[in-house]
Short mmCIF file of C-alpha atoms and ligand atoms in Angstrom, two decimals:
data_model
loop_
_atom_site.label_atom_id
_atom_site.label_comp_id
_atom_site.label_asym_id
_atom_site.label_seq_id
_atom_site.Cartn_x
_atom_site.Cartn_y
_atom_site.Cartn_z
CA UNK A 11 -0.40 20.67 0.82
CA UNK A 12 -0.15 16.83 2.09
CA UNK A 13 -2.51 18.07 4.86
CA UNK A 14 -5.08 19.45 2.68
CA UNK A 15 -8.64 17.05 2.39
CA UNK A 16 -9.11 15.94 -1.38
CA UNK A 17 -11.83 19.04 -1.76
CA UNK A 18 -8.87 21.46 -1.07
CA UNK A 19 -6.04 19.67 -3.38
CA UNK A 20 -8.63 19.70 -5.93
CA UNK A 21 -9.28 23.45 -6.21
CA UNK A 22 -5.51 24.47 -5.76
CA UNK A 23 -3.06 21.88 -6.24
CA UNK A 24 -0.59 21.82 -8.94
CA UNK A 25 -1.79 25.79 -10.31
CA UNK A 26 0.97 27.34 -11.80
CA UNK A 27 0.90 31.42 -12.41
CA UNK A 28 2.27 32.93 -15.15
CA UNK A 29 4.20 36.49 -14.55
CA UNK A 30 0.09 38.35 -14.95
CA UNK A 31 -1.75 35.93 -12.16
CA UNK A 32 -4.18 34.99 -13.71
CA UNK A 33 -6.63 33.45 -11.31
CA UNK A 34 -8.24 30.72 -13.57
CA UNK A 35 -5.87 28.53 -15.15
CA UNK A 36 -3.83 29.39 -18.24
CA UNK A 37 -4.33 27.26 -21.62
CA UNK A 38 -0.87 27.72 -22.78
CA UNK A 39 -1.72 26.55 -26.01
CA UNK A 40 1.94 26.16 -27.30
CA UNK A 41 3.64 23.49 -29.22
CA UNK A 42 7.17 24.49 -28.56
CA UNK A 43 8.97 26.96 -25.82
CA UNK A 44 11.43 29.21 -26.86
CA UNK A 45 15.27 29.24 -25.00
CA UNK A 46 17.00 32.43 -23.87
CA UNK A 47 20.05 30.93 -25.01
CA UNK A 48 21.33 28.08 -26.85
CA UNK A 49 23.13 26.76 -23.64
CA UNK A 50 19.91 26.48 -21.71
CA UNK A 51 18.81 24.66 -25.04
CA UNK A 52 21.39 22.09 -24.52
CA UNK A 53 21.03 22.24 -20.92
CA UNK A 54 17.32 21.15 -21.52
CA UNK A 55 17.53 18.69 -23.96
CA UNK A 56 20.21 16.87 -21.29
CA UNK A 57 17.64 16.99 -18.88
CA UNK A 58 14.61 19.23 -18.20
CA UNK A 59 13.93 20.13 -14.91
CA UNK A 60 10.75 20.98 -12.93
CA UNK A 61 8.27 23.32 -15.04
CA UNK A 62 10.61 23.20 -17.86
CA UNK A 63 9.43 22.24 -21.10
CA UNK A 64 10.70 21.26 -25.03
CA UNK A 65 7.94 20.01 -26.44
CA UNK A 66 4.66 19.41 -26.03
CA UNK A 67 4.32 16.40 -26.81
CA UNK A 68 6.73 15.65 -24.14
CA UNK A 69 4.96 17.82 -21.33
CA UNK A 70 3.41 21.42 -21.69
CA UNK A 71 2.59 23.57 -18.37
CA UNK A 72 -1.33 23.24 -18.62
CA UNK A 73 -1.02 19.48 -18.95
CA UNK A 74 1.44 19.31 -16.05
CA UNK A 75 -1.19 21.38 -13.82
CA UNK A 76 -3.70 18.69 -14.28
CA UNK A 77 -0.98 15.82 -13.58
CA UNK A 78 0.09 17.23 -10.52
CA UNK A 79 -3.88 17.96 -9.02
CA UNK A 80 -4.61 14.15 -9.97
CA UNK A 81 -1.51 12.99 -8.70
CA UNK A 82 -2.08 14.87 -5.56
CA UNK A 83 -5.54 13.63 -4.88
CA UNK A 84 -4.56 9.87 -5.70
CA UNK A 85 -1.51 10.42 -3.04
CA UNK A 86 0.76 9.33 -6.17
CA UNK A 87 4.35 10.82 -6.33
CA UNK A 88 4.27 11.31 -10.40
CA UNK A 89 1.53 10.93 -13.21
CA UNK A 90 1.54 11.43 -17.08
CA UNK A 91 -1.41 12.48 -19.02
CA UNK A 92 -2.38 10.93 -22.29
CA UNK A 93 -5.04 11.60 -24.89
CA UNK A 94 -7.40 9.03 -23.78
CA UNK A 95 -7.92 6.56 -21.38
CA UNK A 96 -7.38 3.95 -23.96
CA UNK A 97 -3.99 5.53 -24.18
CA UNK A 98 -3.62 5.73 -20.77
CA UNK A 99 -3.98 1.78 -20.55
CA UNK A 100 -1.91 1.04 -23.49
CA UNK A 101 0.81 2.90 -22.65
CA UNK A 102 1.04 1.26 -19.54
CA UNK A 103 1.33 -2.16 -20.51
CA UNK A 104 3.15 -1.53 -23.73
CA UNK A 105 5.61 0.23 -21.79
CA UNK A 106 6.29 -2.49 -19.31
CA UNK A 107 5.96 -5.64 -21.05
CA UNK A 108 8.17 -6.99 -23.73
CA UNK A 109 7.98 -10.39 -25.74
CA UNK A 110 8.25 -13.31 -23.24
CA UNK A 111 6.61 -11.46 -20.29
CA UNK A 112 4.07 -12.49 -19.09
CA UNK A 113 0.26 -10.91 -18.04
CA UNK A 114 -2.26 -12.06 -15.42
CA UNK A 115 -5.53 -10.31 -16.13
CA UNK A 116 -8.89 -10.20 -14.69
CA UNK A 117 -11.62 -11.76 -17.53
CA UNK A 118 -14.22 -8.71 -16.61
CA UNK A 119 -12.64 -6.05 -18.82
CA UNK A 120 -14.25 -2.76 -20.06
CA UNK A 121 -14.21 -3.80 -24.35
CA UNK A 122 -11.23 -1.94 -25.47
CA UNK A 123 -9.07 -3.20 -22.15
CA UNK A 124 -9.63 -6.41 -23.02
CA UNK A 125 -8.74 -6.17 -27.16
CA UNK A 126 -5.25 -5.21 -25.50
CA UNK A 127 -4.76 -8.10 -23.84
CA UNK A 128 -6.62 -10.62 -25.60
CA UNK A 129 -5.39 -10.09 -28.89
CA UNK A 130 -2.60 -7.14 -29.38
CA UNK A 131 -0.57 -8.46 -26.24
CA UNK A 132 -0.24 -12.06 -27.73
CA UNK A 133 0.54 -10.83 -30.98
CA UNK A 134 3.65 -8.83 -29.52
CA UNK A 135 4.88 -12.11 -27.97
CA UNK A 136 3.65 -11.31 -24.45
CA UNK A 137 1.55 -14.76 -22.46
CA UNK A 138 -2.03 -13.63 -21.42
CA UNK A 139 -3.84 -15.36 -18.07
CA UNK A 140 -7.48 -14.42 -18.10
CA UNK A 141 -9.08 -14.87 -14.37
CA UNK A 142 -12.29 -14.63 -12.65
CA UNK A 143 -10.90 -11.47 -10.60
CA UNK A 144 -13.35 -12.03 -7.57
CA UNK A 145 -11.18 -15.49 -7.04
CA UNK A 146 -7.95 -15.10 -5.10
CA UNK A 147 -7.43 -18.21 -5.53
CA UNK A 148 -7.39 -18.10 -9.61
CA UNK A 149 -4.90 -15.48 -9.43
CA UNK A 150 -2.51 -17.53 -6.93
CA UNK A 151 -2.71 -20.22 -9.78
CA UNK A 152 -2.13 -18.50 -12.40
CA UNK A 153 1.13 -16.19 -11.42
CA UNK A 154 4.15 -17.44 -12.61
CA UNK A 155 7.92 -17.08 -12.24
CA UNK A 156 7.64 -14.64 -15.25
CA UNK A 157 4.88 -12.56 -14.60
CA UNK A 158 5.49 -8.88 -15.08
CA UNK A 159 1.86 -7.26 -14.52
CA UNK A 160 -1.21 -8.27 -13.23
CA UNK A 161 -4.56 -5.62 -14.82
CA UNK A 162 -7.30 -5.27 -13.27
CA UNK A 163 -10.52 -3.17 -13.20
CA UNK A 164 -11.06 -2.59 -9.38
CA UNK A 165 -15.00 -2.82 -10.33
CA UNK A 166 -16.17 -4.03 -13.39
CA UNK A 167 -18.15 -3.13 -16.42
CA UNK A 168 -20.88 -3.70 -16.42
CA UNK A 169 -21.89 -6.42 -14.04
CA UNK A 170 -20.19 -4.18 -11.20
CA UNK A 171 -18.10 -6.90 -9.74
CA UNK A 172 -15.71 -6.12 -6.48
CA UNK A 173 -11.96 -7.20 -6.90
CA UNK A 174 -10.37 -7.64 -3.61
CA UNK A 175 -7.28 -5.26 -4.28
CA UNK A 176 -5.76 -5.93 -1.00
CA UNK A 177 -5.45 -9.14 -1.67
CA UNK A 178 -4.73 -9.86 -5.72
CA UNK A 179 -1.86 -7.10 -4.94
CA UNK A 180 -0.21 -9.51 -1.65
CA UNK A 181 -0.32 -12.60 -4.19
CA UNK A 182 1.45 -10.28 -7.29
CA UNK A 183 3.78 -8.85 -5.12
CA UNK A 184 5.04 -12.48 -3.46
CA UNK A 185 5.94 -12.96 -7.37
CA UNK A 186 6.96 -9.58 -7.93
CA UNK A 187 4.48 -8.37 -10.14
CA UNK A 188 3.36 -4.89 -10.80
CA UNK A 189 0.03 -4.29 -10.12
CA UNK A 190 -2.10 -2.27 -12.73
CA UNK A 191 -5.73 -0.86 -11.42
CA UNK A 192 -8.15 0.91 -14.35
CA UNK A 193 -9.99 2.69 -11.61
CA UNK A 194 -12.59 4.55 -13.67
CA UNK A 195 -15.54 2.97 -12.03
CA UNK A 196 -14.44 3.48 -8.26
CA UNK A 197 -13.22 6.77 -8.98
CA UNK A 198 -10.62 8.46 -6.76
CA UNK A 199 -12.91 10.32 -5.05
CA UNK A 200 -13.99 6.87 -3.12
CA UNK A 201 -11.59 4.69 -3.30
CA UNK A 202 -7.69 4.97 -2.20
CA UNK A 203 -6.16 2.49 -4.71
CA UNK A 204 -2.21 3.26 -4.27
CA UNK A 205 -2.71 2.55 -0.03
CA UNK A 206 -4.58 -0.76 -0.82
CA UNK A 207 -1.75 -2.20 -2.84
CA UNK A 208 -1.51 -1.22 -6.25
CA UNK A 209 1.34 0.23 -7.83
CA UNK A 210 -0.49 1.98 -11.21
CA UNK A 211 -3.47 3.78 -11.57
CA UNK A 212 -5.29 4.40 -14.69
CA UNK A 213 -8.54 6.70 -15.11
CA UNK A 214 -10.41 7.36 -18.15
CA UNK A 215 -10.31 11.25 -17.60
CA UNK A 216 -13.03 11.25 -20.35
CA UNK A 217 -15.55 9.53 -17.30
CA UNK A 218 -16.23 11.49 -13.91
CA UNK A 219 -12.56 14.11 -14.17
CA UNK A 220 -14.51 15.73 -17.21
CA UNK A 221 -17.99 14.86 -16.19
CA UNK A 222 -19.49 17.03 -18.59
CA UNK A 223 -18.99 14.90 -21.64
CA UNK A 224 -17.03 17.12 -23.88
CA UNK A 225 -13.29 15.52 -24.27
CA UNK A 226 -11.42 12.34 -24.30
CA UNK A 227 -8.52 12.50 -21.57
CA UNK A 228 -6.18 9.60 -19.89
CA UNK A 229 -3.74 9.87 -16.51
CA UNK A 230 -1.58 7.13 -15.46
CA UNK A 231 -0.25 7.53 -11.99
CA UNK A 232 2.40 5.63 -9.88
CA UNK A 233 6.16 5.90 -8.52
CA UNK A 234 8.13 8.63 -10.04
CA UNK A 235 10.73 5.86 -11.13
CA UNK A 236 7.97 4.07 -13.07
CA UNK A 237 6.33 7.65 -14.50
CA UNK A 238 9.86 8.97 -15.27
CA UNK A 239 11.94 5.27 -16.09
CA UNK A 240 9.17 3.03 -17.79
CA UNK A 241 5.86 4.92 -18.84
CA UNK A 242 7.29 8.49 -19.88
CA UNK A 243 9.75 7.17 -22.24
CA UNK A 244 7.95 5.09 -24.25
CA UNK A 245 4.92 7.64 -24.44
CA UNK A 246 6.43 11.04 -25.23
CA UNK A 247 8.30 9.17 -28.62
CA UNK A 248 4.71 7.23 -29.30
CA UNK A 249 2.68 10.22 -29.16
CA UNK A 250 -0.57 9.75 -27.57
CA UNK A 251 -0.02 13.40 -25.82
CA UNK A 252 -3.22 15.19 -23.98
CA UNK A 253 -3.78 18.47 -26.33
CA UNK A 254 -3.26 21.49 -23.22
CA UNK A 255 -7.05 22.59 -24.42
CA UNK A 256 -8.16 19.35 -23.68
CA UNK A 257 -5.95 18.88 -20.01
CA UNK A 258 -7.35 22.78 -19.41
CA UNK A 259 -11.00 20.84 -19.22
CA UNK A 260 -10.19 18.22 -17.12
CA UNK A 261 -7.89 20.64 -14.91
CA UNK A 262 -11.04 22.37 -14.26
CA UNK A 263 -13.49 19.61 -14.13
CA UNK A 264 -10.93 18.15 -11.18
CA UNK A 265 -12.61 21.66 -9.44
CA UNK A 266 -16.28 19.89 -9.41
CA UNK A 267 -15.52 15.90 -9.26
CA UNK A 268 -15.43 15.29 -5.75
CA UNK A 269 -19.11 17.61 -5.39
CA UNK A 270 -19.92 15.86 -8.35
CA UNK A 271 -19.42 12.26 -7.28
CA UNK A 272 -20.56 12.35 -4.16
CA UNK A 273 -23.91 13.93 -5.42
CA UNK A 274 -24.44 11.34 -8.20
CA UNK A 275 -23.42 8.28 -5.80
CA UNK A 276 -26.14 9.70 -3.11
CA UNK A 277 -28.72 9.75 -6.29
CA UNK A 278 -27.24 6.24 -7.24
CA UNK A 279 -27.69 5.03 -3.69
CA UNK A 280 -31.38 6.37 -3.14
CA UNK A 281 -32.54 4.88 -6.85
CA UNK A 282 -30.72 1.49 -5.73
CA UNK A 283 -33.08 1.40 -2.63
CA UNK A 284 -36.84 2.12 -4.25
CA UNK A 285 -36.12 -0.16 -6.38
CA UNK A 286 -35.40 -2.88 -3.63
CA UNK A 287 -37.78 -5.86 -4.53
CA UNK A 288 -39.50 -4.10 -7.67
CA UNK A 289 -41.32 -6.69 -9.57
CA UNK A 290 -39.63 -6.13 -13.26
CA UNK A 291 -36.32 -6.32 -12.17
CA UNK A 292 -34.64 -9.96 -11.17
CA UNK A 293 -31.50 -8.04 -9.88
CA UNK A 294 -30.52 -4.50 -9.17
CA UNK A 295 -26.68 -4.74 -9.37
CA UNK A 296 -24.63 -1.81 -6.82
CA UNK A 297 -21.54 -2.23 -4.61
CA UNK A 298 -23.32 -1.17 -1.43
CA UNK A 299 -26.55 -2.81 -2.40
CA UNK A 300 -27.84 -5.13 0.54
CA UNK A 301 -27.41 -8.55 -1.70
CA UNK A 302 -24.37 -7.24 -3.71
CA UNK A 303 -22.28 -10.82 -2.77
CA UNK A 304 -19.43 -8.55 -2.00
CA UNK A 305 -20.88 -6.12 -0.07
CA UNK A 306 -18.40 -6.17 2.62
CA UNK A 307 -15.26 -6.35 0.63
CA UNK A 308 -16.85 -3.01 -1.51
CA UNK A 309 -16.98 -1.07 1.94
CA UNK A 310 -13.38 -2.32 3.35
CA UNK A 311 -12.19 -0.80 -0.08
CA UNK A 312 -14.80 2.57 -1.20
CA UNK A 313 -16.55 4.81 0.89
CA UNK A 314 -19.67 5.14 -1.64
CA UNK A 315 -20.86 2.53 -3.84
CA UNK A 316 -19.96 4.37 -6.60
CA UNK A 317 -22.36 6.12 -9.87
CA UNK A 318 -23.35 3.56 -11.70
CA UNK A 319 -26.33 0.90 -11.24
CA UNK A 320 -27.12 -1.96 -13.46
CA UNK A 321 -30.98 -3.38 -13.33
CA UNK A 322 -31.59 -7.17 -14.70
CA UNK A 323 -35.05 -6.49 -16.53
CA UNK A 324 -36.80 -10.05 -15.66
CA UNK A 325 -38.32 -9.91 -19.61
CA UNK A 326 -34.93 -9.94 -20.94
CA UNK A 327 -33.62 -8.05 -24.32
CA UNK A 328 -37.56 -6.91 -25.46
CA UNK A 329 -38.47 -5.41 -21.90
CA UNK A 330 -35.11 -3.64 -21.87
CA UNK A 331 -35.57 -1.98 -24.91
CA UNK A 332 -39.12 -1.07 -24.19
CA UNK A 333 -37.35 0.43 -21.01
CA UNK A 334 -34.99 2.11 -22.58
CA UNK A 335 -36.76 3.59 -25.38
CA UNK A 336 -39.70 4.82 -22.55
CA UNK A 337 -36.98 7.13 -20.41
CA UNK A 338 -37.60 10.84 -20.61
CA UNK A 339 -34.57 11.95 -18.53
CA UNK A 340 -31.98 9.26 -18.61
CA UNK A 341 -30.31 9.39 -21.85
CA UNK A 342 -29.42 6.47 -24.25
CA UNK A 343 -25.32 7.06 -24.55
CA UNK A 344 -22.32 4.64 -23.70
CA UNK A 345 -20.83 6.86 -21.96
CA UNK A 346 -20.46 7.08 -17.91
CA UNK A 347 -19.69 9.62 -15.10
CA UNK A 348 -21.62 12.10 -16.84
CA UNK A 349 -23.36 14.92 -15.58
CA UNK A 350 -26.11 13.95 -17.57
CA UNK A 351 -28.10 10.36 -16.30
CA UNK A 352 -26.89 7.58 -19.23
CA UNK A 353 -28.81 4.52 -19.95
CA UNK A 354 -27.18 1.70 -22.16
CA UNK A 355 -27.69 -1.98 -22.71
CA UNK A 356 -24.37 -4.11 -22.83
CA UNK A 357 -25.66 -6.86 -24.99
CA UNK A 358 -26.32 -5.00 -27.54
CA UNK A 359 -24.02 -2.60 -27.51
CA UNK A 360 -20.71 -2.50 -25.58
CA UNK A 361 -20.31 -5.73 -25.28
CA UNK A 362 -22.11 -6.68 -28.53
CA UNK A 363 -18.83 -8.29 -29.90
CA UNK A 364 -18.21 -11.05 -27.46
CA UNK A 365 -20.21 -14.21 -28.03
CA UNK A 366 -23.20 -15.54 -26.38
CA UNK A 367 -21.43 -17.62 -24.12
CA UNK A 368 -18.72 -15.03 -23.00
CA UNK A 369 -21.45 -12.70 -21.74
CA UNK A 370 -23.17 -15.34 -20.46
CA UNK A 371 -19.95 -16.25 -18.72
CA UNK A 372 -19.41 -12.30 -17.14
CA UNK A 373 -23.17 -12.13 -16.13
CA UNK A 374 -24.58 -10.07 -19.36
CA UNK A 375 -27.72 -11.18 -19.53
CA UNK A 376 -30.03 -10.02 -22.36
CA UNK A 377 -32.21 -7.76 -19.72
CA UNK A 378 -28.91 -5.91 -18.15
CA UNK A 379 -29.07 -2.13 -18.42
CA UNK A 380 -26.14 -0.20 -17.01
CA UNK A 381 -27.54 3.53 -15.71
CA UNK A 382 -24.84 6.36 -15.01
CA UNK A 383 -26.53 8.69 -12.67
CA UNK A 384 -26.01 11.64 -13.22
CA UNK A 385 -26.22 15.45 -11.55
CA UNK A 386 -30.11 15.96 -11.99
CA UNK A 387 -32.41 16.06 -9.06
CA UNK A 388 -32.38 12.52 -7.60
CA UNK A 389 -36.59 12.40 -6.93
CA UNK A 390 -36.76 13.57 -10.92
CA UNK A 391 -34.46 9.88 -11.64
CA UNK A 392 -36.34 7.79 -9.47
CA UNK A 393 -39.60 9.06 -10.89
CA UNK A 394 -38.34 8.73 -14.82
CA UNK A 395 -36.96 5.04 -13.98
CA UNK A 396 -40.18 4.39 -12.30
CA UNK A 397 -42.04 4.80 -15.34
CA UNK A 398 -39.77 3.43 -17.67
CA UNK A 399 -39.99 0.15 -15.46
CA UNK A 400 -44.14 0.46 -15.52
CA UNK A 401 -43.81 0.06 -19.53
CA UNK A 402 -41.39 -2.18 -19.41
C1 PLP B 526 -14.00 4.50 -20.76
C2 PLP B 526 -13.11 3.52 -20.15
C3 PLP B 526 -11.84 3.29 -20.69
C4 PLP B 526 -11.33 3.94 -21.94
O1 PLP B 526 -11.29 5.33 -21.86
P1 PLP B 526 -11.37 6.29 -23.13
O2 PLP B 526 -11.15 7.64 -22.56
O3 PLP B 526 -12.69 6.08 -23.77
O4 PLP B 526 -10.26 5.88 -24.07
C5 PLP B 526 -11.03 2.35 -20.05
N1 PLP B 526 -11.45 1.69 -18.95
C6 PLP B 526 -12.66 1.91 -18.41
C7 PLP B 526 -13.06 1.14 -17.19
C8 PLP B 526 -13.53 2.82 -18.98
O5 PLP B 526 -14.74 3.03 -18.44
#
C-alpha cells in the first residue's frame, strides 16, 4: 500500500470487511462491543490491540477506517479523529502543554485557533508568543529554553499568507519544539506537511475531507508515540469523539477529495487569472498568483495554489457588500472547501471580533472578500464574479 499514489490510498486504504463484505463501508453504529469472554474483557481493558475496540468513545471500527485512509495519504504512522476541527486543535495543545510551558504561535490564526491561544492557554498557566509567521527571524527570537510547541496555519485565513514550514520547523527543532501545522487551507492533497518538517497535522475534516457541507469532523495526525502517549490519552477521557455516522461521511468524502481539489484549485487558478489587473479590485490575493510576495516559497511547499481566493474590492466595506449581495452562484456562507462556491467578508464577519487595528495589522481590509471555489463549472464562476464586480 506505501506504493500506491494518494488517488489509490484514498479509495481503499484502511477498509475493513465485516464477515458479509460489504463493498461500501460499514457504519457500525455501536456504542459498546460485546466480549466472548470475560478474560478477553480483561485482556482488553489491559490493552486493546489492532481493530479491537471498548468503547466508542475510545475508538469504534468506522472511525478507525477513516483514521487510517487520512493517515495513509498524509504518510503519518497514527491519527485520532475528533468531533471537530476545533477539537482536533484543542486536543492537541491541551494535551501537550501544561502550566509553565511555553507556546510560539503564528499571529494569522483562523478565529477559534487563536481564542485557544490568546486567551484559554494563558489562563491554564501556559506563556503565549504571537509572531508574524512569514518572519523566520521573529520565530528565532521568540523560542525559548522552555518552549514546548510552536502552531501554525501553513496558509492563513484569510489574507492567504505562506509560512515557510521548512524553515520555522529547523528553528523549533534546534530548541526542541514540536511543531503543530492546522493544514486546512493547503489541504493534503497539495501539500506534504510531515516531509517538510512538521511533527502534527491538524485538518478541519468539516472543510475539503467532507466537501459537501453536511458534518463537523477533526483528525490529528503524527508519530504513533505522540497519537498513542500524548494526544489519545487525554482525548478518549475528555470526550470530543467523532460520532461513526459522522467518520462514515468523511470516510467516503476521502473517495472524492483529491478529484475534488484538484478541480476546484484549477477553477481557483483560472478565476485568479481574468481577474489579473481588473479595475475594482486593488489586490487579488492566491498562493500561485504572479505578485503573491511568496510566490516561490508557495511552490517549493504545494503543488496547486490551493481553493480559496481573496479579492481587495478598491471601494472598501460598501462595494463589497454590493458585491456580495449581486452573486447569483457563489453563495454567502463562512464556510470553505465546499462543493458549493462560498463568498464571505472577514471584516464583518469572521473576523468581526478583533479590533480595527488587529485586522488592520493581518491585512483585513474593509474591501477583503474570501471566495471558496467550489465544484461548479469554472466559465459559470468567472462569469457570476464578473458581474458581481460590474455592480460593485
Ligand atoms: C474551520 C477551521 C478550523 C475549525 O474547524 P471546525 O471543524 O469548524 O471546528 C480550524 N482551523 C482552520 C484553518 C479552519 O479553516
Amino acid at each position: 500500500m506505501t506504493e500506491w499514489t494518494p488517488r489509490t490510498k484514498l479509495v481503499h486504504a484502511g477498509i475493513k470487511r465485516s464477515q458479509y463484505g460489504e463493498l461500501s463501508e460499514a457504519i457500525f453504529l455501536t456504542q459498546g462491543f460485546a466480549y466472548d469472554t470475560a478474560e478477553q474483557a480483561e485482556a482488553r481493558f489491559i490493552e486493546a490491540g489492532e481493530d479491537e475496540y471498548v468503547y466508542a468513545r475510545y475508538g469504534n471500527p468506522t472511525v478507525r477506517m477513516f483514521e487510517e485512509r487520512i493517515a495513509a495519504l498524509e504518510g503519518a504512522e497514527d491519527a485520532f479523529a475528533t468531533a471537530s476541527g476545533m477539537a482536533a486543535v484543542s486536543g492537541t495543545l491541551f494535551s501537550m502543554l501544561s502550566a509553565g510551558d511555553h507556546i510560539v504561535a503564528a499571529r494569522a490564526l483562523f478565529g477559534s485557533c487563536l481564542f485557544i491561544v490568546q486567551t484559554i492557554l494563558p489562563k491554564w498557566g501556559v506563556e503565549v508568543t504571537l509572531v508574524d509567521g512569514t518572519d523566520l527571524n521573529a520565530w528565532r527570537a521568540a523560542m525559548r529554553p522552555d518552549t514546548k510547541a510552536v502552531f501554525l496555519e501553513a496558509i492563513s485565513n484569510p489574507t492567504l499568507e505562506v509560512i515557510d514550514i521548512r524553515g520555522v520547523s529547523a528553528i523549533a527543532h534546534e530548541f526542541g519544539a514540536t511543531v503543530v501545522v492546522d493544514n486546512v487551507f493547503a489541504t493534503p492533497i497539495f501539500q506534504r506537511t510531515l516531509e517538510l518538517g512538521a511533527d502534527v497535522v491538524i485538518y478541519s475534516a468539516t472543510k475539503h475531507i467532507d466537501g459537501q457541507g453536511r458534518c463537523l469532523g477533526g483528525v490529528v495526525l503524527g508519530t504513533k508515540e505522540f497519537i498513542r502517549k500524548t494526544f489519545e490519552p487525554f482525548n478518549k477521557h475528555t470526550g470530543p469523539a467523532l460520532s461513526p455516522f459522522n467518520a462514515w461521511i468523511m470516510l467516503k468524502g476521502l473517495e472524492t477529495m483529491d478529484l475534488r481539489c484538484r478541480a476546484q484549485a484549477d477553477s481557483a487558478a483560472a478565476l485568479v487569472e481574468s481577474l489579473q489587473g481588473h479595475a475594482k479590485l486593488c489586490r487579488v490575493i492566491f498562493p500561485f498568483a504572479p505578485d503573491h510576495p511568496q510566490l516561490k516559497l508557495a511552490k517549493t511547499q504545494m503543488t496547486a495554489g490551493g481553493t480559496v481566493v481573496s479579492l481587495d474590492l478598491k471601494g472598501g466595506k460598501a462595494a463589497a457588500f454590493r458585491f456580495l449581495n449581486a452573486l447569483e452562484i457563489v453563495t454567502m456562507s463562512n464556510n470553505l472547501g465546499d462543493a458549493k462556491s462560498l463568498a464571505t467578508h472577514p471584516a464583518t464577519t469572521t473576523h468581526q471580533r478583533l479590533t480595527a487595528e488587529e485586522r488592520q495589522a493581518l491585512g483585513i481590509t474593509d474591501g477583503l472578500v474570501r471566495v471558496s471555489i467550489g465544484l461548479e463549472d469554472s466559465g459559470d464562476l468567472i462569469r457570476d464574479i464578473s458581474q458581481a464586480l460590474d455592480e460593485a
